[in-house]
XYZ file of N, CA and C in Angstrom:
831
model
N 22.520 -3.870 82.916
C 21.937 -4.151 84.454
C 22.616 -5.327 84.767
N 22.900 -5.142 86.239
C 23.719 -6.563 86.842
C 22.526 -6.749 88.037
N 22.158 -7.980 87.970
C 21.237 -8.328 89.206
C 21.833 -9.920 89.716
N 22.302 -9.786 91.083
C 22.800 -10.787 91.940
C 21.681 -11.370 92.559
N 21.498 -12.729 92.901
C 20.398 -13.363 93.302
C 20.862 -13.800 94.714
N 20.367 -13.342 96.005
C 20.711 -14.173 97.101
C 19.552 -14.917 97.888
N 18.242 -15.032 97.161
C 17.335 -15.514 97.748
C 16.674 -16.557 96.540
N 15.568 -16.383 96.606
C 14.748 -17.072 95.598
C 13.687 -16.716 94.768
N 14.336 -15.521 94.128
C 13.610 -14.670 93.248
C 14.122 -14.720 91.575
N 14.445 -16.066 91.349
C 14.821 -16.043 89.768
C 13.814 -15.618 88.959
N 12.759 -15.935 89.041
C 11.440 -15.567 88.138
C 11.513 -13.946 88.042
N 11.751 -13.102 89.140
C 11.389 -11.900 89.455
C 12.826 -11.380 88.735
N 13.889 -11.823 88.815
C 15.234 -11.296 87.972
C 15.174 -11.567 86.668
N 14.449 -12.729 86.073
C 14.437 -12.815 84.549
C 13.389 -11.873 84.171
N 12.272 -11.664 84.881
C 11.484 -10.790 84.057
C 12.096 -9.002 84.250
N 12.786 -8.925 85.145
C 13.212 -7.385 85.098
C 14.345 -7.190 84.021
N 15.039 -8.633 83.863
C 16.284 -8.555 82.822
C 15.549 -8.313 81.883
N 14.350 -9.140 81.333
C 13.669 -8.874 79.866
C 13.362 -7.584 79.916
N 12.650 -7.102 80.819
C 11.837 -5.686 80.553
C 13.069 -4.726 80.538
N 14.040 -4.712 81.256
C 15.070 -3.861 81.021
C 15.867 -3.783 79.641
N 16.109 -4.990 79.268
C 16.288 -5.216 77.786
C 15.538 -4.696 76.723
N 14.289 -4.737 76.903
C 13.090 -4.624 75.897
C 13.062 -2.752 75.679
N 13.300 -2.230 77.147
C 13.282 -0.877 77.159
C 14.795 -0.066 76.472
N 15.986 -1.063 76.570
C 16.974 -0.506 75.904
C 16.707 -0.585 74.465
N 16.254 -1.525 74.008
C 15.957 -2.034 72.392
C 14.996 -0.709 72.070
N 13.939 -0.506 72.911
C 13.275 0.683 72.516
C 14.048 2.087 72.499
N 14.767 2.092 73.406
C 15.426 3.521 73.450
C 16.496 3.435 72.337
N 17.034 2.574 71.746
C 18.048 2.351 70.526
C 17.405 2.589 69.377
N 16.198 2.014 69.236
C 15.019 2.149 68.061
C 14.961 3.854 68.094
N 14.388 4.457 69.146
C 14.147 5.816 69.210
C 15.201 6.773 68.670
N 16.367 6.561 69.034
C 17.655 7.211 69.065
C 17.727 7.282 67.450
N 17.726 5.973 66.693
C 17.839 5.541 65.563
C 16.929 6.443 64.587
N 15.669 6.410 64.854
C 14.695 6.904 64.073
C 14.484 8.340 64.252
N 14.695 8.914 65.197
C 15.030 10.507 65.664
C 16.301 11.067 64.850
N 17.140 10.407 64.638
C 18.510 10.878 63.776
C 17.854 10.801 62.568
N 16.986 9.908 61.978
C 16.652 9.651 60.557
C 15.726 10.753 60.423
N 14.821 11.017 61.224
C 13.842 11.945 61.083
C 14.692 13.330 60.817
N 15.601 13.768 61.794
C 16.373 14.996 61.822
C 17.222 15.069 60.475
N 17.814 14.048 60.162
C 18.570 13.962 58.746
C 17.732 14.370 57.555
N 16.194 13.709 57.761
C 15.321 14.071 56.334
C 14.985 15.614 56.629
N 14.681 16.207 57.820
C 14.097 17.514 58.113
C 15.423 18.491 57.537
N 16.523 17.894 57.907
C 17.515 18.882 57.405
C 17.669 18.934 55.961
N 17.658 17.966 55.311
C 17.743 17.491 53.608
C 16.561 18.525 52.943
N 15.054 18.199 53.905
C 14.087 19.257 53.369
C 14.066 20.734 53.486
N 15.238 21.335 54.568
C 15.051 22.573 54.654
C 16.009 23.007 53.753
N 16.977 22.112 52.823
C 17.799 22.929 51.821
C 17.090 22.559 50.334
N 16.099 21.842 50.351
C 15.611 21.532 48.947
C 14.873 22.523 48.284
N 14.020 23.036 48.976
C 13.228 24.030 48.430
C 14.122 25.198 47.518
N 15.274 25.747 48.186
C 16.203 26.364 47.473
C 16.822 25.726 46.235
N 17.233 24.523 46.353
C 17.853 23.872 45.369
C 16.850 23.862 44.102
N 15.559 23.579 44.589
C 14.643 23.200 43.477
C 14.274 24.831 42.592
N 14.453 25.791 43.509
C 14.098 27.019 42.909
C 15.144 27.417 41.953
N 16.521 26.904 42.472
C 17.578 27.334 41.455
C 17.628 26.503 40.447
N 17.253 25.250 40.413
C 16.957 24.537 39.051
C 15.949 24.772 38.426
N 15.118 25.570 38.749
C 13.886 25.890 37.869
C 14.437 27.130 36.961
N 15.055 28.001 38.217
C 15.674 29.181 37.356
C 16.544 29.105 36.065
N 17.253 28.066 36.633
C 18.457 27.633 35.760
C 17.644 27.120 34.330
N 16.675 26.424 34.519
C 15.753 25.972 33.200
C 15.261 27.216 32.450
N 14.758 27.825 33.174
C 13.970 29.033 32.673
C 15.531 29.884 31.734
N 16.499 29.906 32.315
C 17.437 30.664 31.678
C 17.921 29.828 30.406
N 17.895 28.555 30.473
C 18.125 27.669 29.441
C 17.541 27.714 28.425
N 16.227 27.815 28.658
C 15.263 27.715 27.473
C 15.022 29.006 26.683
N 15.579 30.158 27.471
C 15.508 31.290 26.741
C 16.999 31.840 26.015
N 17.768 30.751 26.009
C 19.140 30.785 25.518
C 19.267 30.617 24.066
N 20.158 30.762 23.342
C 20.558 30.715 22.029
C 20.255 29.042 21.682
N 20.517 28.142 22.322
C 20.463 26.793 21.960
C 18.724 26.613 21.735
N 17.963 27.040 22.433
C 16.465 27.092 22.510
C 15.796 27.693 20.869
N 16.348 28.210 20.270
C 15.923 28.765 19.129
C 15.633 27.704 18.190
N 16.371 26.846 17.707
C 16.120 25.468 16.770
C 15.331 24.720 17.257
N 15.230 24.258 18.584
C 14.228 23.545 19.297
C 12.759 24.246 19.018
N 12.663 25.600 19.433
C 11.238 26.204 19.405
C 10.871 26.237 17.828
N 11.911 26.249 17.023
C 11.342 26.493 15.350
C 10.825 24.973 14.989
N 11.531 23.962 15.460
C 11.010 22.549 15.438
C 9.940 22.089 16.224
N 9.523 22.620 17.062
C 8.632 22.313 18.028
C 7.254 22.997 17.277
N 7.528 24.266 16.805
C 6.611 24.945 15.911
C 6.103 24.126 14.796
N 6.946 23.687 14.013
C 6.767 23.116 12.594
C 5.914 21.685 13.231
N 6.569 20.606 14.436
C 5.761 19.408 14.712
C 4.385 20.085 15.218
N 4.060 21.084 15.753
C 2.663 21.470 15.988
C 1.677 21.420 14.769
N 2.295 22.411 13.597
C 1.302 22.554 12.524
C 1.399 21.171 11.889
N 2.334 20.056 11.914
C 2.052 18.969 11.178
C 1.125 18.207 12.185
N 1.206 18.334 13.231
C 0.296 17.675 14.171
C -1.108 18.016 13.873
N -1.186 19.218 13.763
C -2.452 19.870 13.634
C -3.431 19.367 12.559
N -2.430 19.413 11.480
C -3.015 19.211 10.176
C -3.208 17.543 10.003
N -2.507 16.817 10.624
C -2.751 15.530 10.692
C -4.227 15.231 11.212
N -4.382 15.910 12.720
C -5.607 15.616 13.152
C -6.870 16.207 12.361
N -6.910 17.309 11.445
C -7.676 17.668 10.363
C -8.096 16.647 9.590
N -6.864 16.116 8.808
C -6.918 15.289 7.932
C -7.518 13.790 8.575
N -7.282 13.289 9.474
C -7.806 12.135 10.549
C -9.325 12.490 10.694
N -9.644 13.495 11.017
C -11.190 14.109 11.411
C -12.045 14.005 9.905
N -11.272 14.389 8.722
C -11.872 14.170 7.708
C -12.270 12.910 7.213
N -11.185 11.983 7.648
C -11.448 10.686 7.184
C -12.504 9.851 8.001
N -12.548 10.470 9.429
C -13.548 9.703 10.288
C -14.753 10.257 9.956
N -14.881 11.348 9.462
C -16.259 11.983 9.522
C -16.841 11.307 7.989
N -16.042 11.071 6.949
C -16.744 10.243 5.718
C -17.075 8.710 6.505
N -16.268 8.135 6.993
C -16.764 6.816 7.794
C -17.984 6.779 8.430
N -18.191 8.125 9.139
C -19.493 8.117 10.001
C -20.750 8.634 9.022
N -20.270 9.222 7.806
C -21.638 9.298 6.852
C -21.873 8.049 6.339
N -21.211 7.290 6.290
C -21.234 6.084 5.486
C -21.795 4.604 6.237
N -21.574 4.948 7.622
C -21.961 3.559 8.587
C -23.223 3.382 8.523
N -24.228 4.251 8.498
C -25.709 3.768 8.440
C -25.900 2.868 7.183
N -25.230 3.293 5.953
C -25.792 2.768 4.473
C -24.934 1.481 4.475
N -23.850 1.267 5.406
C -23.299 0.175 5.155
C -24.167 -0.876 5.932
N -24.655 -0.617 7.306
C -25.379 -1.488 8.053
C -26.518 -1.885 7.719
N -27.479 -0.958 7.170
C -28.676 -1.217 6.206
C -28.334 -2.308 5.093
N -27.413 -1.982 4.382
C -27.015 -2.814 3.364
C -26.682 -3.996 3.840
N -25.981 -4.457 4.818
C -25.847 -5.915 5.428
C -27.290 -6.388 5.682
N -28.143 -5.591 6.452
C -29.453 -5.978 6.860
C -30.542 -6.338 5.775
N -30.285 -5.551 4.542
C -30.993 -6.007 3.384
C -30.689 -7.480 2.716
N -29.418 -7.726 2.831
C -28.729 -8.628 2.075
C -29.259 -9.747 2.960
N -29.379 -9.698 4.260
C -29.788 -10.744 5.168
C -31.406 -11.131 5.085
N -31.967 -10.102 5.070
C -33.374 -10.294 4.604
C -34.055 -11.011 3.274
N -33.023 -10.651 2.456
C -33.410 -11.128 1.062
C -32.626 -12.280 0.670
N -32.718 -13.341 1.713
C -31.993 -14.743 1.630
C -30.669 -14.823 1.795
N -30.120 -14.130 2.263
C -28.673 -14.058 2.721
C -27.831 -14.062 1.722
N -27.601 -12.976 1.108
C -26.567 -12.927 0.028
C -25.037 -12.805 0.798
N -24.545 -13.877 1.153
C -23.519 -14.024 2.042
C -22.295 -13.320 1.243
N -21.965 -13.623 0.197
C -20.812 -12.922 -0.430
C -20.616 -11.475 -0.315
N -21.909 -10.808 -0.696
C -22.006 -9.379 -0.454
C -21.910 -9.010 1.153
N -22.391 -9.706 1.721
C -22.101 -9.304 3.178
C -20.789 -9.626 3.571
N -20.183 -10.508 3.132
C -18.765 -10.512 3.565
C -18.085 -9.301 3.129
N -18.413 -9.067 1.628
C -17.739 -7.834 0.802
C -18.093 -6.489 1.804
N -19.239 -6.321 2.070
C -19.624 -5.102 3.124
C -18.720 -5.263 4.521
N -18.454 -6.240 5.200
C -17.911 -6.516 6.633
C -16.164 -6.120 6.027
N -15.744 -6.700 4.908
C -14.388 -6.669 4.841
C -14.057 -5.002 4.349
N -15.019 -4.407 3.658
C -14.402 -3.213 3.515
C -14.522 -2.235 4.653
N -15.726 -2.344 5.314
C -15.921 -1.711 6.618
C -14.860 -1.998 7.538
N -14.431 -3.235 7.880
C -13.254 -3.711 8.630
C -12.049 -2.730 8.372
N -11.668 -3.061 7.181
C -10.464 -2.393 6.529
C -10.197 -0.979 6.714
N -11.450 -0.364 6.416
C -11.669 1.184 6.548
C -11.356 1.697 7.974
N -12.043 0.849 8.930
C -11.960 1.046 10.320
C -10.689 1.015 11.048
N -9.737 0.214 10.431
C -8.362 -0.207 10.820
C -7.510 1.265 11.242
N -6.799 1.018 12.430
C -5.852 2.220 12.684
C -4.579 2.457 11.443
N -4.487 1.165 10.774
C -3.310 0.929 9.840
C -3.676 1.508 8.490
N -2.857 2.425 7.926
C -3.149 3.065 7.014
C -3.206 2.137 5.500
N -2.303 0.912 5.685
C -1.958 0.166 4.825
C -3.341 -1.035 4.697
N -3.698 -1.397 5.881
C -4.875 -1.914 5.925
C -6.435 -1.508 5.463
N -6.074 -0.090 5.754
C -7.381 0.866 5.482
C -7.375 0.972 3.708
N -6.248 1.151 2.834
C -6.055 0.990 1.585
C -5.995 -0.423 1.064
N -5.495 -1.502 1.735
C -5.616 -2.807 0.982
C -7.068 -3.317 1.218
N -7.096 -3.522 2.563
C -8.138 -4.314 3.328
C -9.602 -3.621 3.226
N -9.447 -2.175 2.759
C -10.981 -1.323 2.824
C -10.932 -0.845 1.106
N -10.456 0.314 0.673
C -10.568 0.591 -0.477
C -10.514 -0.188 -1.513
N -9.294 -1.085 -1.372
C -8.840 -1.836 -2.817
C -10.093 -2.947 -2.965
N -10.649 -3.365 -1.938
C -12.163 -4.015 -2.130
C -13.232 -3.512 -2.708
N -13.417 -2.236 -2.515
C -14.374 -1.201 -2.683
C -15.192 -1.482 -4.264
N -14.040 -1.325 -5.248
C -14.570 -1.520 -6.358
C -15.292 -3.073 -6.700
N -15.262 -4.032 -6.306
C -15.629 -5.372 -6.262
C -17.280 -5.093 -5.390
N -17.160 -4.348 -4.533
C -18.154 -4.232 -3.692
C -19.588 -3.140 -4.510
N -18.783 -2.364 -4.992
C -19.556 -0.884 -5.533
C -20.768 -1.492 -6.242
N -20.658 -2.081 -7.233
C -21.646 -2.574 -8.380
C -22.933 -3.407 -7.482
N -22.868 -3.838 -6.628
C -23.577 -4.744 -5.761
C -24.469 -3.441 -4.885
N -23.459 -2.590 -4.274
C -24.071 -1.844 -3.604
C -24.869 -0.566 -4.289
N -24.408 -0.054 -5.243
C -25.244 0.409 -6.264
C -26.641 -0.132 -6.580
N -26.714 -1.418 -6.609
C -27.797 -2.009 -7.230
C -28.728 -2.126 -6.085
N -28.368 -2.131 -4.874
C -29.112 -1.901 -3.707
C -29.756 -0.878 -3.385
N -28.950 0.277 -4.014
C -29.342 1.564 -3.704
C -30.663 1.763 -4.874
N -30.426 1.159 -5.948
C -31.672 1.483 -6.624
C -33.041 0.814 -6.514
N -32.868 -0.322 -5.782
C -33.525 -1.114 -5.716
C -34.414 -0.941 -4.100
N -33.454 -0.105 -3.301
C -34.194 -0.162 -1.975
C -34.217 1.464 -1.751
N -35.338 2.241 -1.745
C -35.252 3.234 -1.329
C -34.991 3.889 -0.055
N -35.115 2.795 0.953
C -34.853 3.407 2.285
C -33.257 3.127 2.535
N -32.358 2.720 1.564
C -30.979 2.472 1.971
C -30.347 3.871 1.913
N -30.544 4.913 1.149
C -29.866 6.057 1.057
C -30.910 7.068 1.943
N -30.740 7.822 3.077
C -32.045 8.758 3.596
C -31.538 10.340 3.408
N -30.214 10.636 3.005
C -30.166 11.890 2.797
C -29.290 12.523 1.566
N -28.955 13.812 1.296
C -28.048 14.187 0.220
C -26.495 13.619 0.633
N -26.112 13.830 1.758
C -24.774 13.519 2.023
C -24.464 12.077 1.626
N -25.309 11.169 2.052
C -25.196 9.682 1.553
C -25.419 9.609 0.013
N -26.280 10.149 -0.467
C -26.667 10.141 -1.706
C -25.165 10.309 -2.508
N -24.560 11.548 -2.155
C -23.259 12.248 -2.838
C -22.139 11.021 -2.699
N -22.171 10.583 -1.371
C -20.944 9.686 -1.270
C -21.000 8.302 -2.297
N -22.161 7.917 -2.032
C -22.562 6.691 -2.736
C -23.159 6.742 -4.188
N -22.980 7.997 -5.027
C -23.426 8.084 -6.298
C -22.679 7.385 -7.144
N -21.359 7.334 -7.144
C -20.386 6.662 -7.911
C -19.288 6.063 -7.167
N -18.543 5.387 -7.831
C -17.444 4.663 -7.085
C -16.375 5.423 -6.510
N -15.746 6.426 -7.416
C -15.028 7.468 -7.046
C -15.488 8.423 -5.836
N -16.556 8.601 -5.686
C -17.245 9.655 -4.933
C -16.881 9.094 -3.338
N -16.736 7.873 -3.186
C -16.712 7.336 -1.862
C -14.806 6.965 -1.905
N -14.511 6.519 -3.016
C -12.878 6.212 -2.846
C -11.940 7.366 -2.733
N -12.353 8.312 -3.377
C -11.131 9.619 -3.740
C -10.925 10.118 -2.614
N -12.282 10.817 -1.877
C -11.687 11.486 -0.328
C -11.459 10.874 0.409
N -11.655 9.214 0.721
C -10.872 8.576 1.636
C -9.168 8.305 1.275
N -9.118 7.996 -0.106
C -7.765 8.141 -0.353
C -6.815 9.165 -0.066
N -7.629 10.571 -0.433
C -6.915 11.774 -0.212
C -6.650 11.934 1.150
N -7.485 11.688 2.074
C -7.268 11.842 3.333
C -6.429 10.848 4.064
N -6.056 9.537 3.604
C -5.188 8.820 3.806
C -3.986 9.241 3.423
N -3.893 9.611 2.284
C -2.621 10.155 1.729
C -1.827 11.500 2.711
N -2.979 12.217 3.172
C -2.452 13.243 3.971
C -2.123 12.931 5.144
N -2.816 12.152 5.748
C -2.285 11.508 7.304
C -0.995 11.083 7.204
N -0.860 9.901 6.126
C 0.521 9.177 6.011
C 1.397 10.474 5.914
N 1.266 11.353 4.897
C 2.511 12.594 4.685
C 2.765 12.993 6.207
N 1.612 13.694 6.382
C 1.957 14.550 7.688
C 2.557 13.731 8.914
N 2.059 12.430 8.917
C 2.833 11.638 10.009
C 4.181 11.406 9.843
N 4.554 11.168 8.536
C 5.969 11.016 8.144
C 6.856 12.413 8.431
N 6.120 13.411 7.944
C 6.864 14.775 8.504
C 6.738 14.957 9.981
N 5.938 14.817 10.801
C 6.206 14.927 12.163
C 6.980 13.789 12.579
N 7.264 12.718 12.027
C 8.446 11.688 12.720
C 9.742 12.448 12.145
N 9.728 12.639 11.038
C 11.040 13.412 10.726
C 11.535 14.651 11.663
N 10.658 15.382 11.985
C 11.008 16.372 12.895
C 10.962 16.083 14.302
N 10.633 14.801 14.723
C 10.806 14.297 16.044
C 12.207 13.588 16.194
N 12.773 13.144 14.873
C 13.893 12.651 14.689
C 14.991 13.955 14.949
N 14.541 14.864 14.201
C 15.310 16.176 14.368
C 15.381 16.667 15.821
N 14.372 16.466 16.354
C 14.591 17.319 18.045
C 15.318 16.523 18.806
N 15.143 15.031 18.567
C 15.639 13.833 19.609
C 17.612 14.055 19.390
N 17.677 14.545 18.021
C 19.287 14.744 17.648
C 19.802 15.865 18.259
N 19.159 16.758 18.615
C 19.527 18.175 19.250
C 20.259 17.685 20.782
N 21.351 18.489 21.289
C 22.037 18.226 22.436
C 21.071 18.825 23.590
N 20.275 20.043 22.787
C 19.434 20.739 23.731
C 18.182 19.873 24.707
N 17.717 19.188 23.456
C 16.683 18.267 24.151
C 17.102 17.307 25.194
N 18.313 16.874 25.399
C 18.850 15.912 26.177
C 19.023 16.513 27.436
N 19.725 17.518 27.248
C 20.275 18.246 28.589
C 18.766 19.151 28.939
N 17.868 19.610 28.342
C 16.519 19.984 29.062
C 15.866 18.996 29.694
N 15.693 17.722 28.995
C 15.224 16.535 29.612
C 15.865 16.272 31.067
N 17.096 16.145 30.867
C 17.874 16.030 32.199
C 17.527 17.195 33.293
N 17.681 18.219 32.981
C 17.057 19.460 33.864
C 15.828 19.192 34.469
N 14.614 18.927 33.669
C 13.412 18.593 33.903
C 13.236 17.541 34.785
N 13.923 16.296 34.706
C 13.875 15.250 35.224
C 14.376 15.417 36.871
N 15.570 16.181 37.035
C 16.008 16.674 38.286
C 14.762 17.363 39.009
N 14.164 18.262 38.051
C 13.023 18.934 38.928
C 11.984 18.337 39.318
N 12.021 17.456 38.451
C 10.658 16.201 38.949
C 10.796 15.747 40.228
N 11.962 15.086 40.057
C 12.266 14.101 41.397
C 12.284 14.858 42.535
N 12.885 16.041 42.645
C 12.960 16.985 43.672
C 11.572 17.290 44.247
N 11.007 17.762 43.193
C 9.491 18.063 43.420
C 8.791 17.058 44.033
N 9.008 15.783 43.766
C 8.411 14.302 44.539
C 9.120 14.166 45.675
N 10.374 14.441 45.880
C 11.037 14.143 47.025
C 10.789 14.975 48.310
N 10.488 16.229 48.035
C 10.432 17.294 49.415
C 8.914 16.552 50.085
N 7.548 16.360 49.382
C 6.645 15.787 50.117
C 6.776 14.400 50.548
N 7.570 13.657 49.930
C 7.869 12.186 50.289
C 8.502 12.003 51.854
N 9.766 13.219 51.732
C 10.197 13.012 52.909
C 9.546 13.612 54.171
N 8.773 14.708 53.664
C 7.501 15.258 54.635
C 6.845 14.158 55.197
N 6.434 13.256 54.326
C 5.406 12.262 54.580
C 6.248 11.197 55.467
N 7.432 10.846 55.150
C 8.402 10.115 55.957
C 8.632 10.517 57.288
N 8.730 11.722 57.616
C 9.036 12.474 58.533
C 7.595 12.140 59.463
N 6.848 12.499 59.114
C 5.482 12.235 59.808
C 5.097 10.864 60.445
N 5.620 9.875 59.549
C 5.389 8.365 59.839
C 6.273 8.017 60.974
N 7.324 8.733 60.822
C 8.615 8.589 61.774
C 8.022 9.149 63.117
N 7.432 10.307 63.165
C 7.183 10.925 64.195
C 5.817 10.118 65.023
N 5.081 9.529 63.983
C 4.234 8.545 64.650
C 4.711 7.580 65.328
N 5.890 6.773 64.811
C 6.501 5.438 65.522
C 7.130 6.212 66.719
N 7.819 7.531 66.956
C 8.159 7.947 68.026
C 7.069 7.814 69.082
N 6.005 8.390 68.693
C 4.816 8.794 69.533
C 4.703 7.454 70.097
N 4.324 6.167 69.121
C 4.055 5.026 69.834
C 5.026 4.586 70.612
N 6.353 4.716 70.402
C 7.329 4.126 71.344
C 7.161 4.867 72.853
N 7.057 5.966 72.813
C 6.932 6.736 73.818
C 5.876 6.488 74.674
N 4.508 6.178 73.841
C 3.554 5.690 74.756
C 3.462 4.542 75.235
N 4.137 3.461 74.966
C 4.391 2.534 75.280
C 5.476 2.151 76.692
N 6.067 3.174 76.799
C 7.324 2.897 77.793
C 6.795 3.177 79.101
N 5.987 4.487 79.547
C 5.816 4.533 80.898
C 5.300 3.407 81.835
N 4.324 2.373 81.141
C 3.987 1.437 81.857
C 5.056 0.474 82.105
N 5.837 0.199 80.993
C 6.769 -0.935 81.200
C 8.080 -0.406 81.952
N 8.419 0.906 82.225
C 9.522 1.433 82.924
C 8.858 1.390 84.675
N 7.796 1.786 84.521
C 7.195 1.745 86.173
C 6.905 0.519 86.652
N 6.733 -0.527 85.659
C 6.743 -1.811 85.929
C 7.946 -2.430 86.507
N 8.778 -2.281 85.727
C 10.444 -2.459 86.048
C 10.891 -1.977 87.660
N 10.425 -0.564 87.568
C 10.576 0.132 89.197
C 10.067 -0.795 90.095
N 8.866 -1.155 90.136
C 8.202 -1.807 91.013
C 8.997 -2.992 91.188
N 9.194 -3.746 90.180
C 10.066 -5.023 90.165
C 11.463 -5.123 90.660
N 12.146 -3.889 90.602
C 13.270 -3.773 91.127
C 13.014 -3.550 92.545
N 12.333 -2.710 93.053
C 11.989 -2.340 94.517
C 11.342 -3.720 95.387
N 10.827 -4.395 94.569
C 10.547 -5.914 95.119
C 11.809 -6.787 95.389
N 12.609 -6.873 94.383
C 13.523 -7.691 94.222
C 14.533 -7.491 95.310
N 14.674 -5.891 95.333
C 15.585 -5.315 96.426
C 15.560 -5.911 97.880
N 13.773 -5.996 98.142
C 13.327 -6.513 99.300
C 13.495 -7.927 99.473
N 13.862 -8.743 98.510
C 13.818 -10.081 98.219
C 15.404 -10.501 98.409
N 16.354 -9.739 98.594
C 17.767 -9.844 98.832
C 18.297 -9.963 97.544
N 17.548 -9.512 96.535
C 18.816 -9.383 95.376
C 19.523 -8.180 95.255
N 20.938 -8.581 94.894
C 21.728 -7.308 94.969
C 21.679 -6.597 93.291
N 21.384 -5.204 93.365
C 21.000 -4.758 92.038
C 21.823 -3.398 92.178
N 22.638 -3.797 90.800
C 23.650 -2.493 90.672
C 23.520 -2.168 88.978
N 24.308 -1.056 88.603
C 24.391 -0.512 87.479
C 22.997 -0.442 86.711
N 22.303 -0.081 87.550
C 20.874 0.031 87.126
C 20.459 1.490 86.435
N 20.088 1.833 85.502
C 19.494 3.054 84.865
C 18.363 2.599 83.742
N 17.375 2.981 84.217
C 16.038 3.054 83.418
C 16.340 4.011 82.147
N 16.025 3.513 80.856
C 16.421 4.545 79.911
C 15.623 5.711 79.777
N 16.201 6.675 79.717
C 15.220 7.836 79.401
C 14.735 8.373 77.755
N 13.573 8.104 77.874
C 12.651 8.400 76.769
C 12.055 9.904 76.395
N 12.571 10.869 77.323
C 12.104 12.341 76.978
C 12.510 12.836 75.727
């Protein structure tokens, strides 16, 4: 826009120039984000077909000859994991059955004058057995139990309320009744976990796994990209609406200002109010 002042209207000229520059900036911004929205919409138009093709290729690959060894190893791993959970459940069930006895034994020691040594042994065994580490369960729990058992057996004889049912009686009737099933459960979980790790290593060494993971990652990214683009397009449309909503008042103000300036002797040329339609 070119304005040449022949009168005393510098303030109006400056205001008109600024308004025109603002409208031009908004027009440029509008063009830019409209192009961005069109580009995203174009990409989203092609993505569903691309996603469908990727899923089809993955299905074909999963049914191909390379999948046979993978399926066998996965089945083995599922068996090992299932047996591991069974062994772990057996271990935790024994701990659950013994928990009340340990708790009451500590209470009895505290009531009888504070047998701190036995209390510490009870807590050490319990703490070790409740560890997630097999080594700590064995060394910190079961290894200490033979030292604790004579004291615990004596408390069972002297306190009728310590053992409340047949399960607890069987578990604390002798030293091995407690140690053997727990040792067996620990050994089974260690063995089964080791087998599961070995199978996992075999799986990771298969080229099939890497290619499968690569295809799945492409599908995952594309699945996320489509709605993300759609959301971005909506945001851009909101921005377009905001720009267009802000323009009419400013454009009308500029028209009125230019009419006024023309009447004040200002030469106006190269004037074109940007089109926001």
